[in-house]
Coordinates of C-alpha atoms in Angstrom, one line a residue:
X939 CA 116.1 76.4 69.9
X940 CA 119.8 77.1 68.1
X941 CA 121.4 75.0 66.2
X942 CA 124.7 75.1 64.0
X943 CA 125.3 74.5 60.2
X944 CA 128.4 74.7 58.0
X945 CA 128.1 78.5 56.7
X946 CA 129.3 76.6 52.6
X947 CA 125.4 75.5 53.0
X948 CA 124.0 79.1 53.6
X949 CA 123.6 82.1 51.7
X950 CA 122.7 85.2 53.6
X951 CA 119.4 86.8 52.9
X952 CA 117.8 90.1 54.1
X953 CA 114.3 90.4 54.8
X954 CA 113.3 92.5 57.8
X955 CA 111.8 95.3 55.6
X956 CA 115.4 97.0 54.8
X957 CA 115.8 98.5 58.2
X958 CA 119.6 98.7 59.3
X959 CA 118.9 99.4 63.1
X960 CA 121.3 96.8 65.4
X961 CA 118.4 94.8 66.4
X962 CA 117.7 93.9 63.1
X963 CA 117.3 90.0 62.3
X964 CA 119.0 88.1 59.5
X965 CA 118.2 85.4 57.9
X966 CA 119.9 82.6 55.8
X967 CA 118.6 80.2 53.1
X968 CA 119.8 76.8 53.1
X969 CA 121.6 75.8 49.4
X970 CA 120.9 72.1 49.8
X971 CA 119.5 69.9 52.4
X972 CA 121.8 69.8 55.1
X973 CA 121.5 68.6 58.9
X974 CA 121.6 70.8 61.9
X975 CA 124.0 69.9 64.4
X976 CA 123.5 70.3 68.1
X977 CA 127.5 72.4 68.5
X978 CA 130.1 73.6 65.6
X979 CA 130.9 69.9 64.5
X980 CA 130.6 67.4 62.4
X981 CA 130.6 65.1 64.5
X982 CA 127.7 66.5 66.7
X983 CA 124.7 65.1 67.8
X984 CA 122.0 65.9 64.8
X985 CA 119.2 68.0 66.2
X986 CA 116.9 68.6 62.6
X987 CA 117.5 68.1 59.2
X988 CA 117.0 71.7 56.6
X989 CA 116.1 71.7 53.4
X990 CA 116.4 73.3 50.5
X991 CA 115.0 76.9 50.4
X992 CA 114.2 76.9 54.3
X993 CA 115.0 80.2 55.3
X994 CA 116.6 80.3 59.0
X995 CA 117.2 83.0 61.5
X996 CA 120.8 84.1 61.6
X997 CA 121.9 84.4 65.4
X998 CA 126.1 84.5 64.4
X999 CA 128.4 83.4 62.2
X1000 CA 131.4 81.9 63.6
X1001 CA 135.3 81.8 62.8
X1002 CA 135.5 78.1 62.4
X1003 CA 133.2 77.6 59.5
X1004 CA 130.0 77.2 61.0
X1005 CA 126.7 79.4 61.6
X1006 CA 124.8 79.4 64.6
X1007 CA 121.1 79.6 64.0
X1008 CA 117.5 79.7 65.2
X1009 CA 115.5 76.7 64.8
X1010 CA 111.6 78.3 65.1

């Protein structure tokens, strides 16, 4: 399942073993506990709450000031 979060809430981690090939994944920690939000809004229906720490597969980070993740 993908979700979206505001990217302020996220720093970007990397932990796939230091590979750079393209189909490497990356992965995000969340700074604070923060909901997950069904599309790029605010005003989205909430689909999970993060918390602090979680660490969160990276599918894209958007233009608008969100990320778009995977939920596991």
């Amino acid at each position: 399942k993908e979700g979206y979060i505001k990217s302020e809430f996220l720093e970007v981690v990397s932990e796939d073993g230091g590979d750079t090939q393209a189909t490497a994944t990356s992965y995000v920690t969340v700074k604070e506990n923060v909901n997950i939000r069904e599309t790029a809004s605010q005003d989205a229906d909430r689909v999970a709450l993060a918390y602090a720490g979680t660490k969160l597969e990276l599918v894209e980070h958007m233009s608008n000031g969100w990320t778009k993740i995977r939920i596991r």
